Short mmCIF file of C-alpha atoms and ligand atoms in Angstrom, two decimals:
data_model
loop_
_atom_site.label_atom_id
_atom_site.label_comp_id
_atom_site.label_asym_id
_atom_site.label_seq_id
_atom_site.Cartn_x
_atom_site.Cartn_y
_atom_site.Cartn_z
CA MET A 1 136.11 50.02 211.50
CA ASN A 2 137.82 47.31 209.51
CA ILE A 3 136.80 46.93 205.85
CA LYS A 4 137.23 43.37 204.57
CA GLU A 5 136.70 42.80 200.88
CA SER A 6 134.68 39.69 200.17
CA ILE A 7 133.23 40.29 196.72
CA VAL A 8 130.26 38.19 195.61
CA THR A 9 131.73 37.32 192.22
CA LYS A 10 128.85 34.95 191.38
CA ASN A 11 126.04 37.44 192.12
CA PRO A 12 124.35 39.01 189.05
CA CYS A 13 124.86 42.49 190.56
CA TYR A 14 128.59 41.82 190.20
CA THR A 15 128.68 39.76 187.00
CA CYS A 16 126.50 42.13 184.94
CA GLY A 17 129.02 44.88 185.61
CA ARG A 18 126.52 47.75 185.74
CA THR A 19 127.84 50.77 187.61
CA ILE A 20 126.27 53.88 189.17
CA THR A 21 127.33 57.44 189.87
CA VAL A 22 127.16 57.46 193.67
CA GLN A 23 124.84 60.23 194.86
CA GLY A 24 123.99 58.94 198.31
CA LEU A 25 124.10 56.12 200.84
CA MET A 26 121.18 54.05 202.13
CA ILE A 27 121.28 52.33 205.50
CA HIS A 28 119.38 49.08 206.05
CA SER A 29 119.04 46.58 208.85
CA VAL A 30 118.93 42.90 207.91
CA GLY A 31 115.53 42.20 209.50
CA CYS A 32 116.51 38.87 211.06
CA PRO A 33 118.46 37.93 214.19
CA GLN A 34 121.77 37.25 212.45
CA PRO A 35 124.93 38.91 213.81
CA LYS A 36 127.35 37.39 211.25
CA ALA A 37 128.01 39.20 207.97
CA SER A 38 129.52 36.08 206.36
CA VAL A 39 126.08 34.43 206.36
CA PHE A 40 124.90 37.10 203.91
CA PHE A 41 127.97 36.59 201.74
CA ASN A 42 127.04 32.90 201.51
CA ASN A 43 123.41 33.70 200.70
CA TRP A 44 124.24 36.18 197.99
CA ASN A 45 127.32 34.73 196.32
CA LYS A 46 125.21 32.73 193.87
CA SER A 47 124.11 33.29 190.28
CA SER A 48 120.55 32.64 191.45
CA ALA A 49 120.60 35.41 194.07
CA ASN A 50 118.55 38.36 192.90
CA VAL A 51 119.57 40.91 195.52
CA CYS A 52 122.78 42.23 196.99
CA VAL A 53 123.98 45.16 199.09
CA HIS A 54 127.43 46.73 198.94
CA ALA A 55 128.39 45.88 202.51
CA VAL A 56 127.20 44.24 205.72
CA LEU A 57 128.31 45.62 209.09
CA GLN A 58 129.02 43.83 212.36
CA ALA A 59 129.06 45.03 215.95
CA ASP A 60 132.80 44.31 216.23
CA GLY A 61 133.59 47.00 213.63
CA THR A 62 133.92 44.61 210.69
CA VAL A 63 132.62 45.89 207.36
CA LEU A 64 132.23 43.00 204.93
CA GLN A 65 132.32 44.59 201.48
CA LEU A 66 130.38 42.46 198.99
CA LEU A 67 130.35 44.69 195.90
CA PRO A 68 132.67 47.38 194.53
CA TRP A 69 131.21 50.64 195.85
CA ASN A 70 130.16 51.91 192.42
CA ARG A 71 128.52 48.67 191.19
CA ARG A 72 124.75 48.86 190.98
CA GLY A 73 123.40 46.91 193.95
CA TRP A 74 119.88 45.63 194.45
CA HIS A 75 118.95 46.60 197.98
CA CYS A 76 115.78 48.69 197.96
CA GLY A 77 113.24 47.03 195.68
CA SER A 78 112.58 46.66 191.99
CA GLY A 79 111.24 48.80 189.16
CA SER A 80 110.57 52.52 189.63
CA LYS A 81 109.91 51.89 193.35
CA GLY A 82 113.50 50.76 193.67
CA SER A 83 115.18 53.56 191.75
CA GLY A 84 117.40 54.20 194.78
CA ASN A 85 119.47 51.29 193.46
CA ASN A 86 120.58 53.60 190.62
CA THR A 87 121.87 56.35 192.91
CA HIS A 88 122.61 54.99 196.39
CA ILE A 89 125.12 52.57 197.87
CA GLY A 90 123.26 50.08 200.10
CA VAL A 91 124.66 48.99 203.47
CA GLU A 92 123.08 46.50 205.90
CA THR A 93 123.66 46.42 209.63
CA THR A 94 123.45 42.96 211.18
CA GLU A 95 121.11 42.31 214.12
CA PRO A 96 121.69 40.44 217.39
CA ASP A 97 120.42 36.96 218.17
CA THR A 98 118.76 38.32 221.32
CA ILE A 99 115.60 39.27 219.41
CA LYS A 100 112.89 37.29 217.63
CA TYR A 101 110.65 38.68 214.89
CA THR A 102 106.93 38.27 215.48
CA GLY A 103 105.68 39.54 212.11
CA GLY A 104 106.60 42.44 209.83
CA SER A 105 109.08 44.68 211.57
CA SER A 106 107.87 43.80 215.10
CA PHE A 107 110.11 41.77 217.35
CA LYS A 108 110.47 40.55 220.91
CA ASP A 109 113.61 41.49 222.78
CA PHE A 110 114.85 38.77 225.15
CA ASN A 111 117.82 40.73 226.46
CA PRO A 112 117.32 44.49 226.07
CA ALA A 113 120.74 45.41 227.49
CA ALA A 114 122.60 43.10 225.08
CA THR A 115 120.43 44.17 222.14
CA LYS A 116 121.05 47.84 222.87
CA ASP A 117 124.79 47.22 223.14
CA PHE A 118 124.81 45.39 219.80
CA VAL A 119 122.71 47.99 217.99
CA THR A 120 124.83 50.83 219.39
CA LYS A 121 128.01 49.14 218.20
CA THR A 122 126.72 48.51 214.65
CA TYR A 123 125.56 52.16 214.61
CA LYS A 124 129.09 53.26 215.43
CA THR A 125 130.50 51.06 212.64
CA ALA A 126 127.94 52.60 210.26
CA VAL A 127 128.94 56.15 211.24
CA GLU A 128 132.59 55.38 210.50
CA LEU A 129 131.86 53.68 207.17
CA PHE A 130 129.47 56.40 206.01
CA ALA A 131 131.96 59.12 206.94
CA TYR A 132 134.59 57.27 204.90
CA LEU A 133 132.26 56.92 201.89
CA CYS A 134 131.07 60.54 202.09
CA LYS A 135 134.69 61.64 201.89
CA LYS A 136 135.42 59.20 199.07
CA TYR A 137 132.47 60.41 196.96
CA ASN A 138 132.51 64.01 198.14
CA LEU A 139 129.01 63.82 199.64
CA ASN A 140 127.50 66.17 202.21
CA PRO A 141 125.77 63.90 204.76
CA GLU A 142 123.44 66.68 205.90
CA LYS A 143 122.17 67.54 202.42
CA ASP A 144 118.59 66.41 201.80
CA GLY A 145 118.34 62.90 200.37
CA VAL A 146 122.03 62.00 200.58
CA ILE A 147 122.02 59.78 203.69
CA ILE A 148 118.72 57.95 204.02
CA SER A 149 117.30 54.82 205.58
CA HIS A 150 115.35 52.26 203.58
CA SER A 151 112.10 53.56 205.13
CA GLU A 152 112.98 57.18 204.28
CA GLY A 153 113.70 55.99 200.74
CA HIS A 154 110.17 54.58 200.59
CA LYS A 155 108.72 57.92 201.69
CA ARG A 156 110.69 59.60 198.92
CA GLY A 157 109.34 57.12 196.36
CA ILE A 158 112.68 55.48 195.55
CA ALA A 159 112.51 52.30 197.67
CA SER A 160 110.16 49.46 198.58
CA ASN A 161 107.99 49.63 201.70
CA HIS A 162 110.26 48.51 204.56
CA GLY A 163 110.59 49.77 208.12
CA ASP A 164 114.38 49.55 208.47
CA VAL A 165 116.43 50.88 210.09
CA GLU A 166 114.12 52.89 212.34
CA HIS A 167 112.14 49.81 213.40
CA ILE A 168 115.13 48.76 215.47
CA TRP A 169 117.12 52.01 215.99
CA ASN A 170 114.24 53.97 217.49
CA LYS A 171 113.76 51.40 220.26
CA TYR A 172 117.30 52.10 221.47
CA GLY A 173 117.28 55.88 221.16
CA LEU A 174 118.99 56.15 217.75
CA THR A 175 117.63 58.35 214.96
CA MET A 176 118.49 59.15 211.36
CA ALA A 177 118.79 62.85 212.23
CA GLN A 178 121.48 62.05 214.81
CA PHE A 179 123.12 59.59 212.38
CA ARG A 180 123.60 62.34 209.78
CA LYS A 181 125.06 64.66 212.44
CA ASP A 182 127.39 61.98 213.76
CA ILE A 183 128.66 61.25 210.23
CA LYS A 184 129.42 64.93 209.71
CA LYS A 185 131.28 65.01 213.03
CA ALA A 186 133.25 61.89 212.16
CA MET A 187 134.25 63.46 208.83
CA ASN A 188 135.67 66.42 210.70
CA GLY A 189 137.70 63.98 212.75
CA SER A 190 136.21 65.11 216.06
CA THR A 191 135.28 61.72 217.50
CA ALA A 192 136.47 63.70 220.51
CA ALA A 193 137.00 61.16 223.29
CA GLN A 194 140.72 60.38 222.81
CA ALA A 195 141.55 63.05 220.24
CA PRO A 196 144.39 65.24 221.41
CA ASP A 197 143.77 68.85 222.33
CA LYS A 198 145.09 70.73 219.35
CA LYS A 199 145.45 74.36 218.32
CA GLN A 200 142.94 75.74 220.82
CA GLU A 201 145.66 75.31 223.45
CA THR A 202 147.08 78.80 223.87
CA THR A 203 148.47 78.70 227.34
CA THR A 204 150.79 76.28 229.08
CA GLY A 205 148.90 76.64 232.34
CA THR A 206 150.73 75.30 235.35
CA GLY A 207 153.71 73.13 234.64
CA GLY A 208 153.20 72.67 230.92
CA TYR A 209 154.73 74.04 227.74
CA LEU A 210 153.77 74.19 224.08
CA VAL A 211 155.41 72.33 221.21
CA LYS A 212 154.78 72.40 217.48
CA ILE A 213 154.90 69.11 215.53
CA THR A 214 157.70 69.09 212.91
CA ALA A 215 157.24 65.55 211.52
CA GLY A 216 154.60 65.12 208.77
CA ILE A 217 152.71 62.56 210.80
CA LEU A 218 153.72 61.62 214.32
CA ASN A 219 152.37 58.69 216.32
CA VAL A 220 150.94 59.31 219.76
CA ARG A 221 151.66 56.27 221.93
CA LYS A 222 150.03 55.01 225.09
CA GLY A 223 153.38 55.13 226.89
CA PRO A 224 156.84 56.75 226.55
CA GLY A 225 158.42 54.44 223.93
CA THR A 226 157.89 52.85 220.52
CA SER A 227 156.93 49.54 222.13
CA TYR A 228 153.68 51.08 223.36
CA PRO A 229 150.59 50.90 221.10
CA VAL A 230 149.69 53.89 218.94
CA SER A 231 146.62 55.69 220.27
CA THR A 232 146.28 58.36 217.59
CA GLN A 233 148.38 60.57 215.31
CA VAL A 234 149.26 64.25 215.19
CA HIS A 235 150.36 66.30 212.21
CA ALA A 236 152.95 68.85 211.11
CA GLY A 237 152.25 72.38 212.33
CA GLU A 238 149.82 71.40 215.09
CA VAL A 239 150.53 72.70 218.58
CA TYR A 240 150.14 70.68 221.77
CA THR A 241 150.68 71.12 225.48
CA ILE A 242 153.28 68.88 227.11
CA VAL A 243 152.79 68.29 230.82
CA GLY A 244 155.52 65.78 231.56
CA GLU A 245 158.75 64.32 230.18
CA GLU A 246 160.24 60.84 230.34
CA MET A 247 163.47 59.44 228.93
CA ASN A 248 163.46 56.08 227.17
CA GLY A 249 167.02 55.23 226.09
CA SER A 250 168.24 58.39 224.43
CA THR A 251 164.77 59.55 223.38
CA LYS A 252 162.84 62.13 225.35
CA TRP A 253 159.08 61.59 225.36
CA GLY A 254 156.50 64.23 226.20
CA LYS A 255 153.18 63.53 227.84
CA LEU A 256 150.24 65.25 226.13
CA LYS A 257 147.97 67.25 228.37
CA SER A 258 144.91 65.77 226.65
CA GLY A 259 145.69 62.34 228.06
CA ALA A 260 145.98 60.89 224.52
CA GLY A 261 149.47 59.60 225.32
CA TYR A 262 153.14 60.42 224.60
CA ILE A 263 155.02 61.81 221.61
CA SER A 264 158.72 61.72 220.83
CA LEU A 265 159.91 65.29 221.47
CA GLY A 266 162.64 64.90 218.81
CA TYR A 267 159.94 65.60 216.22
CA THR A 268 158.70 68.77 217.85
CA LYS A 269 159.87 72.34 218.41
CA LYS A 270 159.11 74.42 221.50
CA VAL A 271 156.94 77.43 220.69
ZN1 ZN B 1 116.19 47.48 203.81
#
Protein backbone atom coordinates (compact mmCIF):
# COMPACT_ATOMS: atom_id res chain seq x y z
CA MET A 1 0.00 0.00 0.00
CA ASN A 2 1.24 3.44 -0.93
CA ILE A 3 -0.80 6.42 0.30
CA LYS A 4 -0.49 9.45 -1.98
CA GLU A 5 -2.06 12.67 -0.79
CA SER A 6 -3.95 14.46 -3.52
CA ILE A 7 -6.41 16.66 -1.67
CA VAL A 8 -9.40 18.04 -3.57
CA THR A 9 -8.96 21.61 -2.31
CA LYS A 10 -11.76 22.93 -4.56
CA ASN A 11 -14.40 20.40 -3.45
CA PRO A 12 -17.06 21.72 -1.02
CA CYS A 13 -16.40 18.75 1.31
CA TYR A 14 -12.91 20.20 1.76
CA THR A 15 -13.61 23.94 1.59
CA CYS A 16 -16.50 23.89 4.10
CA GLY A 17 -14.12 22.43 6.67
CA ARG A 18 -16.70 20.26 8.46
CA THR A 19 -15.12 17.41 10.40
CA ILE A 20 -16.39 14.14 11.91
CA THR A 21 -15.46 11.91 14.81
CA VAL A 22 -14.48 8.75 12.94
CA GLN A 23 -16.55 5.80 14.17
CA GLY A 24 -16.21 3.47 11.22
CA LEU A 25 -15.12 2.92 7.63
CA MET A 26 -17.34 2.33 4.60
CA ILE A 27 -16.09 0.51 1.52
CA HIS A 28 -17.47 1.37 -1.92
CA SER A 29 -16.74 0.32 -5.46
CA VAL A 30 -16.84 3.03 -8.14
CA GLY A 31 -19.53 1.37 -10.27
CA CYS A 32 -17.86 2.06 -13.61
CA PRO A 33 -14.99 0.41 -15.50
CA GLN A 34 -12.32 2.91 -14.48
CA PRO A 35 -9.03 1.60 -13.02
CA LYS A 36 -7.39 5.02 -12.51
CA ALA A 37 -7.90 6.89 -9.24
CA SER A 38 -6.69 10.19 -10.75
CA VAL A 39 -9.83 10.33 -12.91
CA PHE A 40 -11.90 10.67 -9.73
CA PHE A 41 -9.60 13.38 -8.41
CA ASN A 42 -10.25 15.33 -11.63
CA ASN A 43 -14.01 14.78 -11.38
CA TRP A 44 -14.24 15.87 -7.78
CA ASN A 45 -11.70 18.67 -7.50
CA LYS A 46 -14.28 21.29 -8.46
CA SER A 47 -16.45 23.69 -6.49
CA SER A 48 -19.43 22.31 -8.42
CA ALA A 49 -18.82 18.71 -7.34
CA ASN A 50 -21.35 17.66 -4.74
CA VAL A 51 -19.80 14.38 -3.64
CA CYS A 52 -16.41 13.16 -2.52
CA VAL A 53 -14.87 10.15 -0.80
CA HIS A 54 -11.77 10.18 1.38
CA ALA A 55 -9.72 7.91 -0.86
CA VAL A 56 -9.75 5.90 -4.07
CA LEU A 57 -7.78 2.63 -4.30
CA GLN A 58 -5.98 1.06 -7.25
CA ALA A 59 -4.96 -2.52 -7.97
CA ASP A 60 -1.26 -1.56 -7.87
CA GLY A 61 -1.51 -0.69 -4.16
CA THR A 62 -1.89 3.07 -4.66
CA VAL A 63 -4.24 4.84 -2.26
CA LEU A 64 -5.10 8.28 -3.60
CA GLN A 65 -6.18 10.28 -0.56
CA LEU A 66 -8.61 13.04 -1.58
CA LEU A 67 -9.75 14.38 1.80
CA PRO A 68 -8.17 14.58 5.26
CA TRP A 69 -9.43 11.45 7.04
CA ASN A 70 -11.56 13.37 9.54
CA ARG A 71 -13.23 15.74 7.03
CA ARG A 72 -16.89 15.00 6.45
CA GLY A 73 -17.12 13.31 3.05
CA TRP A 74 -20.21 12.82 0.93
CA HIS A 75 -20.11 9.21 -0.18
CA CYS A 76 -23.29 7.44 0.88
CA GLY A 77 -26.26 9.64 0.02
CA SER A 78 -27.97 12.72 1.35
CA GLY A 79 -30.26 13.62 4.24
CA SER A 80 -31.06 11.12 6.99
CA LYS A 81 -30.52 8.25 4.50
CA GLY A 82 -26.92 9.37 4.21
CA SER A 83 -26.13 9.81 7.88
CA GLY A 84 -23.16 7.47 7.45
CA ASN A 85 -21.35 10.54 6.10
CA ASN A 86 -21.34 11.88 9.68
CA THR A 87 -19.64 8.82 11.18
CA HIS A 88 -17.78 6.85 8.50
CA ILE A 89 -14.76 7.46 6.31
CA GLY A 90 -15.65 6.56 2.71
CA VAL A 91 -13.22 4.67 0.46
CA GLU A 92 -13.79 3.66 -3.18
CA THR A 93 -12.10 0.77 -4.93
CA THR A 94 -11.56 1.29 -8.66
CA GLU A 95 -12.85 -1.28 -11.16
CA PRO A 96 -11.16 -2.85 -14.20
CA ASP A 97 -11.86 -1.91 -17.81
CA THR A 98 -12.59 -5.57 -18.57
CA ILE A 99 -16.25 -5.19 -17.55
CA LYS A 100 -19.20 -3.26 -18.96
CA TYR A 101 -22.26 -2.24 -16.97
CA THR A 102 -25.58 -3.30 -18.44
CA GLY A 103 -27.89 -1.49 -16.01
CA GLY A 104 -27.94 -0.95 -12.24
CA SER A 105 -25.23 -3.04 -10.64
CA SER A 106 -25.25 -5.73 -13.37
CA PHE A 107 -22.28 -6.01 -15.68
CA LYS A 108 -20.77 -8.21 -18.37
CA ASP A 109 -17.30 -9.56 -17.77
CA PHE A 110 -15.18 -9.79 -20.94
CA ASN A 111 -12.13 -11.27 -19.25
CA PRO A 112 -13.02 -13.05 -16.00
CA ALA A 113 -9.41 -13.96 -15.14
CA ALA A 114 -8.19 -10.37 -15.50
CA THR A 115 -11.22 -8.99 -13.66
CA LYS A 116 -10.71 -11.41 -10.77
CA ASP A 117 -7.03 -10.49 -10.58
CA PHE A 118 -7.87 -6.77 -10.50
CA VAL A 119 -10.62 -7.12 -7.90
CA THR A 120 -8.41 -9.33 -5.71
CA LYS A 121 -5.61 -6.76 -5.83
CA THR A 122 -7.86 -3.80 -4.92
CA TYR A 123 -9.27 -5.95 -2.08
CA LYS A 124 -5.75 -6.44 -0.76
CA THR A 125 -5.07 -2.69 -0.95
CA ALA A 126 -8.35 -2.11 0.93
CA VAL A 127 -7.39 -4.58 3.69
CA GLU A 128 -4.08 -2.77 4.22
CA LEU A 129 -5.64 0.70 4.24
CA PHE A 130 -8.48 -0.31 6.56
CA ALA A 131 -6.05 -1.98 8.97
CA TYR A 132 -4.02 1.24 8.99
CA LEU A 133 -7.11 3.39 9.63
CA CYS A 134 -8.48 1.05 12.32
CA LYS A 135 -5.18 1.41 14.16
CA LYS A 136 -5.15 5.18 13.65
CA TYR A 137 -8.67 5.63 15.02
CA ASN A 138 -8.57 2.76 17.50
CA LEU A 139 -11.43 0.88 15.82
CA ASN A 140 -12.28 -2.80 16.21
CA PRO A 141 -12.97 -4.06 12.67
CA GLU A 142 -15.07 -6.97 13.92
CA LYS A 143 -17.40 -4.84 16.06
CA ASP A 144 -20.89 -4.51 14.60
CA GLY A 145 -21.28 -1.53 12.27
CA VAL A 146 -17.64 -0.43 12.24
CA ILE A 147 -16.53 -1.81 8.85
CA ILE A 148 -19.41 -1.82 6.41
CA SER A 149 -20.04 -1.74 2.69
CA HIS A 150 -22.29 0.84 1.06
CA SER A 151 -25.02 -1.82 0.67
CA GLU A 152 -24.73 -2.85 4.33
CA GLY A 153 -25.02 0.84 5.21
CA HIS A 154 -28.30 0.95 3.30
CA LYS A 155 -29.62 -2.04 5.26
CA ARG A 156 -28.71 -0.23 8.47
CA GLY A 157 -30.57 2.89 7.32
CA ILE A 158 -27.51 5.15 7.09
CA ALA A 159 -26.78 5.05 3.33
CA SER A 160 -28.51 5.31 -0.04
CA ASN A 161 -29.65 2.19 -1.90
CA HIS A 162 -26.53 0.93 -3.73
CA GLY A 163 -25.25 -2.58 -4.32
CA ASP A 164 -21.53 -1.94 -3.82
CA VAL A 165 -19.19 -3.53 -3.03
CA GLU A 166 -20.87 -6.94 -2.94
CA HIS A 167 -22.19 -6.60 -6.51
CA ILE A 168 -18.64 -7.10 -7.73
CA TRP A 169 -16.86 -8.82 -4.79
CA ASN A 170 -19.30 -11.71 -4.52
CA LYS A 171 -18.71 -12.72 -8.14
CA TYR A 172 -15.04 -13.32 -7.35
CA GLY A 173 -15.45 -15.07 -4.01
CA LEU A 174 -14.88 -12.06 -1.73
CA THR A 175 -17.19 -11.23 1.17
CA MET A 176 -17.53 -8.52 3.80
CA ALA A 177 -17.27 -11.13 6.56
CA GLN A 178 -13.88 -12.25 5.24
CA PHE A 179 -12.85 -8.60 4.72
CA ARG A 180 -13.40 -7.82 8.41
CA LYS A 181 -11.40 -10.91 9.40
CA ASP A 182 -8.57 -10.07 7.03
CA ILE A 183 -8.37 -6.51 8.42
CA LYS A 184 -8.10 -7.88 11.94
CA LYS A 185 -5.34 -10.25 10.82
CA ALA A 186 -3.48 -7.45 9.05
CA MET A 187 -3.65 -5.34 12.23
CA ASN A 188 -1.98 -8.14 14.13
CA GLY A 189 0.76 -8.09 11.53
CA SER A 190 0.26 -11.72 10.54
CA THR A 191 0.08 -11.30 6.77
CA ALA A 192 1.96 -14.57 7.24
CA ALA A 193 3.49 -15.39 3.86
CA GLN A 194 6.95 -13.78 4.28
CA ALA A 195 6.75 -12.91 7.97
CA PRO A 196 9.63 -14.42 9.89
CA ASP A 197 9.03 -17.23 12.35
CA LYS A 198 9.23 -15.49 15.69
CA LYS A 199 8.97 -16.50 19.33
CA GLN A 200 7.22 -19.82 18.71
CA GLU A 201 10.64 -21.16 17.69
CA THR A 202 11.83 -23.05 20.74
CA THR A 203 14.21 -25.54 19.29
CA THR A 204 17.13 -25.19 16.92
CA GLY A 205 16.29 -28.46 15.21
CA THR A 206 19.04 -29.82 13.02
CA GLY A 207 21.83 -27.45 12.21
CA GLY A 208 20.26 -24.26 13.52
CA TYR A 209 20.65 -22.05 16.57
CA LEU A 210 18.63 -19.34 18.26
CA VAL A 211 19.47 -15.64 18.46
CA LYS A 212 17.74 -12.76 20.20
CA ILE A 213 17.53 -9.39 18.40
CA THR A 214 19.40 -6.63 20.29
CA ALA A 215 18.82 -3.71 17.87
CA GLY A 216 15.53 -1.79 18.25
CA ILE A 217 14.55 -2.51 14.68
CA LEU A 218 16.64 -4.68 12.39
CA ASN A 219 16.21 -5.05 8.64
CA VAL A 220 15.83 -8.51 7.17
CA ARG A 221 17.41 -8.52 3.71
CA LYS A 222 16.92 -10.79 0.74
CA GLY A 223 20.63 -11.61 0.72
CA PRO A 224 23.68 -11.45 3.04
CA GLY A 225 24.58 -7.73 2.72
CA THR A 226 23.18 -4.21 2.92
CA SER A 227 23.02 -3.98 -0.88
CA TYR A 228 20.17 -6.51 -0.91
CA PRO A 229 16.58 -5.22 -0.66
CA VAL A 230 14.83 -5.23 2.72
CA SER A 231 12.17 -7.94 2.89
CA THR A 232 10.82 -7.23 6.37
CA GLN A 233 11.96 -6.08 9.82
CA VAL A 234 12.45 -7.74 13.18
CA HIS A 235 12.44 -6.15 16.62
CA ALA A 236 14.37 -6.05 19.89
CA GLY A 237 13.79 -9.07 22.11
CA GLU A 238 12.38 -11.34 19.39
CA VAL A 239 14.00 -14.74 18.95
CA TYR A 240 14.76 -16.37 15.60
CA THR A 241 16.36 -19.52 14.29
CA ILE A 242 19.50 -19.11 12.19
CA VAL A 243 20.19 -21.94 9.78
CA GLY A 244 23.22 -20.64 7.92
CA GLU A 245 25.99 -18.04 8.09
CA GLU A 246 27.73 -16.00 5.41
CA MET A 247 30.49 -13.40 5.64
CA ASN A 248 30.22 -10.18 3.66
CA GLY A 249 33.34 -8.08 4.28
CA SER A 250 33.74 -8.13 8.03
CA THR A 251 30.05 -8.63 8.73
CA LYS A 252 28.59 -12.03 9.52
CA TRP A 253 25.06 -12.56 8.20
CA GLY A 254 22.66 -15.20 9.44
CA LYS A 255 20.05 -16.89 7.30
CA LEU A 256 16.60 -17.03 8.92
CA LYS A 257 14.97 -20.42 9.01
CA SER A 258 11.66 -18.88 7.91
CA GLY A 259 13.09 -18.05 4.50
CA ALA A 260 12.42 -14.32 5.06
CA GLY A 261 16.09 -13.54 4.38
CA TYR A 262 19.28 -12.59 6.24
CA ILE A 263 20.06 -10.48 9.30
CA SER A 264 23.35 -9.00 10.44
CA LEU A 265 24.39 -11.16 13.41
CA GLY A 266 26.21 -8.19 14.99
CA TYR A 267 22.81 -7.01 16.23
CA THR A 268 21.87 -10.29 17.83
CA LYS A 269 22.86 -12.39 20.83
CA LYS A 270 22.90 -16.19 20.92
CA VAL A 271 20.36 -17.60 23.36
ZN1 LIG B 1 -21.04 3.37 -2.90
